[in-house]
């Protein structure tokens, strides 16, 4: 599929490094929809994103009680994890109002956000055995498989 990139990583650090590199391509207002099973590497990638944006990445984790965490760098990074939410509650969070020109938003378990924007990066994480993970990056406005 045109515009879609696939990366294979072999460690958590490699996944974070992929996120760090990817951060250079982000502009204010960008939304990243992250998909993939538990342990597929979404949070590791976001940790790299924070580092790449010049924010402190040490405390980037899967939020237990906070749904949205904020990290300030070149752009402010909003890290959202919808794992514990029903999609009906996700609709009430007002996520569509969050990103502005000086911030980006990365959303784990994006499928639970029923009103998620079409004009967003879509990043799919998959287990490929042991420490291998596949990361597939689709730029905004690329057709989803369902549309093909
Ligand atoms: P998610 O947010 O998708 O649930 P996490 O990033 O929190 O996943 O966790 C990924 C887990 O898998 C961590 O325990 C990490 O050490 C492990 N792991 C092993 N190999 C990789 C890899 N290639 N990329 C990312 N994480 C990996
Ligand atoms: Mg996570």
Short mmCIF file of C-alpha atoms and ligand atoms in Angstrom, two decimals:
data_model
loop_
_atom_site.label_atom_id
_atom_site.label_comp_id
_atom_site.label_asym_id
_atom_site.label_seq_id
_atom_site.Cartn_x
_atom_site.Cartn_y
_atom_site.Cartn_z
CA UNK A 1 0.00 0.00 0.00
CA UNK A 2 1.44 3.39 -0.96
CA UNK A 3 2.84 5.45 1.87
CA UNK A 4 2.73 2.68 4.43
CA UNK A 5 6.01 1.85 6.15
CA UNK A 6 6.76 -1.31 8.00
CA UNK A 7 9.47 -1.56 10.64
CA UNK A 8 10.61 -4.72 12.39
CA UNK A 9 12.19 -4.26 15.82
CA UNK A 10 13.99 -6.78 18.02
CA UNK A 11 13.90 -5.09 21.43
CA UNK A 12 12.01 -2.53 23.45
CA UNK A 13 14.87 -0.08 22.90
CA UNK A 14 14.60 -0.47 19.13
CA UNK A 15 10.88 0.29 19.30
CA UNK A 16 11.54 3.40 21.40
CA UNK A 17 14.24 4.44 18.93
CA UNK A 18 11.71 4.09 16.10
CA UNK A 19 9.38 6.39 18.01
CA UNK A 20 12.19 8.85 18.61
CA UNK A 21 13.03 8.98 14.89
CA UNK A 22 9.39 9.28 13.95
CA UNK A 23 8.96 12.32 16.23
CA UNK A 24 11.00 14.41 13.78
CA UNK A 25 8.18 14.08 11.26
CA UNK A 26 5.45 15.39 13.53
CA UNK A 27 3.84 18.79 13.24
CA UNK A 28 1.59 20.60 15.68
CA UNK A 29 -1.96 19.27 15.61
CA UNK A 30 -0.96 15.77 14.51
CA UNK A 31 -2.89 12.85 15.98
CA UNK A 32 -1.43 9.33 16.21
CA UNK A 33 -3.86 6.45 16.54
CA UNK A 34 -2.05 3.44 18.02
CA UNK A 35 -3.43 -0.08 17.60
CA UNK A 36 -2.19 -3.43 18.86
CA UNK A 37 -2.46 -6.01 21.63
CA UNK A 38 -1.17 -5.65 25.17
CA UNK A 39 2.61 -5.76 25.17
CA UNK A 40 2.89 -5.03 21.45
CA UNK A 41 5.06 -1.97 22.13
CA UNK A 42 2.72 1.02 21.93
CA UNK A 43 3.92 2.59 25.15
CA UNK A 44 7.57 1.88 24.30
CA UNK A 45 7.06 3.77 21.04
CA UNK A 46 5.44 6.71 22.87
CA UNK A 47 8.42 6.83 25.25
CA UNK A 48 10.61 7.36 22.20
CA UNK A 49 8.23 9.97 20.84
CA UNK A 50 8.56 11.97 24.04
CA UNK A 51 12.35 11.77 23.83
CA UNK A 52 12.30 12.80 20.16
CA UNK A 53 10.14 15.80 20.99
CA UNK A 54 12.60 16.85 23.65
CA UNK A 55 10.40 15.98 26.59
CA UNK A 56 11.46 13.88 29.54
CA UNK A 57 10.60 10.30 28.69
CA UNK A 58 11.49 8.58 31.97
CA UNK A 59 7.99 8.70 33.35
CA UNK A 60 6.18 7.63 30.18
CA UNK A 61 4.31 4.51 31.23
CA UNK A 62 0.92 2.93 30.86
CA UNK A 63 -1.19 5.27 32.93
CA UNK A 64 -3.11 3.41 35.60
CA UNK A 65 -5.30 6.13 36.94
CA UNK A 66 -4.66 8.98 34.53
CA UNK A 67 -6.22 8.66 31.12
CA UNK A 68 -4.22 11.52 29.68
CA UNK A 69 -0.65 12.46 30.46
CA UNK A 70 1.13 15.55 29.20
CA UNK A 71 4.82 15.90 28.33
CA UNK A 72 6.29 19.22 27.31
CA UNK A 73 8.92 19.40 24.60
CA UNK A 74 9.32 21.04 21.18
CA UNK A 75 5.65 20.16 20.92
CA UNK A 76 3.53 19.13 23.88
CA UNK A 77 2.77 15.43 23.76
CA UNK A 78 -0.58 14.22 25.07
CA UNK A 79 -0.40 10.50 25.78
CA UNK A 80 -3.81 8.89 26.04
CA UNK A 81 -4.53 5.24 26.92
CA UNK A 82 -8.11 4.08 26.42
CA UNK A 83 -7.50 0.48 27.53
CA UNK A 84 -9.68 0.69 30.61
CA UNK A 85 -12.45 2.60 28.91
CA UNK A 86 -15.64 1.60 27.19
CA UNK A 87 -16.03 3.42 23.88
CA UNK A 88 -19.10 5.17 25.26
CA UNK A 89 -16.88 6.81 27.91
CA UNK A 90 -14.15 7.59 25.41
CA UNK A 91 -16.65 9.72 23.54
CA UNK A 92 -17.03 11.90 26.63
CA UNK A 93 -13.35 12.71 27.03
CA UNK A 94 -13.38 15.53 24.50
CA UNK A 95 -10.21 14.25 22.86
CA UNK A 96 -11.08 16.00 19.62
CA UNK A 97 -10.57 19.30 21.42
CA UNK A 98 -7.13 18.47 22.79
CA UNK A 99 -4.52 18.88 20.08
CA UNK A 100 -3.71 22.37 18.94
CA UNK A 101 -0.88 23.83 16.85
CA UNK A 102 1.65 23.40 19.62
CA UNK A 103 0.83 19.82 20.56
CA UNK A 104 0.43 16.29 19.26
CA UNK A 105 -1.64 13.48 20.70
CA UNK A 106 -0.86 9.75 20.74
CA UNK A 107 -3.79 7.48 21.60
CA UNK A 108 -3.33 3.84 22.66
CA UNK A 109 -6.31 1.52 22.04
CA UNK A 110 -7.54 4.04 19.49
CA UNK A 111 -10.28 1.67 18.34
CA UNK A 112 -12.16 2.59 21.53
CA UNK A 113 -12.42 6.20 20.35
CA UNK A 114 -15.39 5.95 18.04
CA UNK A 115 -15.11 9.59 16.91
CA UNK A 116 -11.42 9.27 16.03
CA UNK A 117 -10.35 11.50 13.16
CA UNK A 118 -9.63 10.11 9.71
CA UNK A 119 -6.83 12.60 9.19
CA UNK A 120 -4.51 10.94 11.67
CA UNK A 121 -1.39 8.80 11.57
CA UNK A 122 -2.32 5.18 12.12
CA UNK A 123 0.32 2.99 13.71
CA UNK A 124 -0.27 -0.73 14.10
CA UNK A 125 1.85 -2.86 16.44
CA UNK A 126 1.97 -6.65 16.24
CA UNK A 127 3.85 -9.43 18.02
CA UNK A 128 6.18 -11.35 15.73
CA UNK A 129 7.44 -13.83 18.32
CA UNK A 130 9.68 -13.36 21.38
CA UNK A 131 11.11 -9.84 21.24
CA UNK A 132 10.17 -9.11 17.67
CA UNK A 133 7.49 -6.55 16.91
CA UNK A 134 6.16 -5.24 13.62
CA UNK A 135 5.25 -1.57 13.42
CA UNK A 136 3.22 -0.38 10.46
CA UNK A 137 2.91 3.36 9.95
CA UNK A 138 0.20 4.80 7.71
CA UNK A 139 0.23 8.54 7.07
CA UNK A 140 -2.87 10.68 7.55
CA UNK A 141 -5.58 10.23 4.92
CA UNK A 142 -4.26 6.92 3.63
CA UNK A 143 -7.10 4.49 2.99
CA UNK A 144 -7.81 1.98 5.74
CA UNK A 145 -7.90 -1.68 4.71
CA UNK A 146 -11.68 -1.58 5.02
CA UNK A 147 -11.87 1.08 2.34
CA UNK A 148 -9.75 -0.79 -0.17
P1 LIG B 1 1.76 -1.84 25.00
O1 LIG B 1 1.76 -0.39 25.37
O2 LIG B 1 1.50 -2.08 23.53
O3 LIG B 1 0.85 -2.66 25.87
P2 LIG B 1 4.42 -1.85 26.14
O4 LIG B 1 5.27 -0.96 25.31
O5 LIG B 1 3.90 -1.33 27.43
O6 LIG B 1 3.23 -2.43 25.23
O7 LIG B 1 5.19 -3.17 26.50
C1 LIG B 1 5.92 -3.92 25.58
C2 LIG B 1 6.54 -5.09 26.34
O8 LIG B 1 7.16 -5.98 25.44
C3 LIG B 1 7.61 -4.63 27.32
O9 LIG B 1 7.59 -5.48 28.42
C4 LIG B 1 8.90 -4.81 26.50
O10 LIG B 1 10.02 -5.02 27.29
C5 LIG B 1 8.56 -6.04 25.69
N1 LIG B 1 9.23 -6.09 24.37
C6 LIG B 1 9.97 -7.12 23.90
N2 LIG B 1 10.41 -6.90 22.66
C7 LIG B 1 9.91 -5.66 22.32
C8 LIG B 1 10.02 -4.90 21.12
N3 LIG B 1 10.67 -5.31 20.01
N4 LIG B 1 9.41 -3.70 21.12
C9 LIG B 1 8.71 -3.26 22.20
N5 LIG B 1 8.56 -3.96 23.35
C10 LIG B 1 9.17 -5.16 23.41
MG1 LIG B 2 0.54 0.69 26.68
#
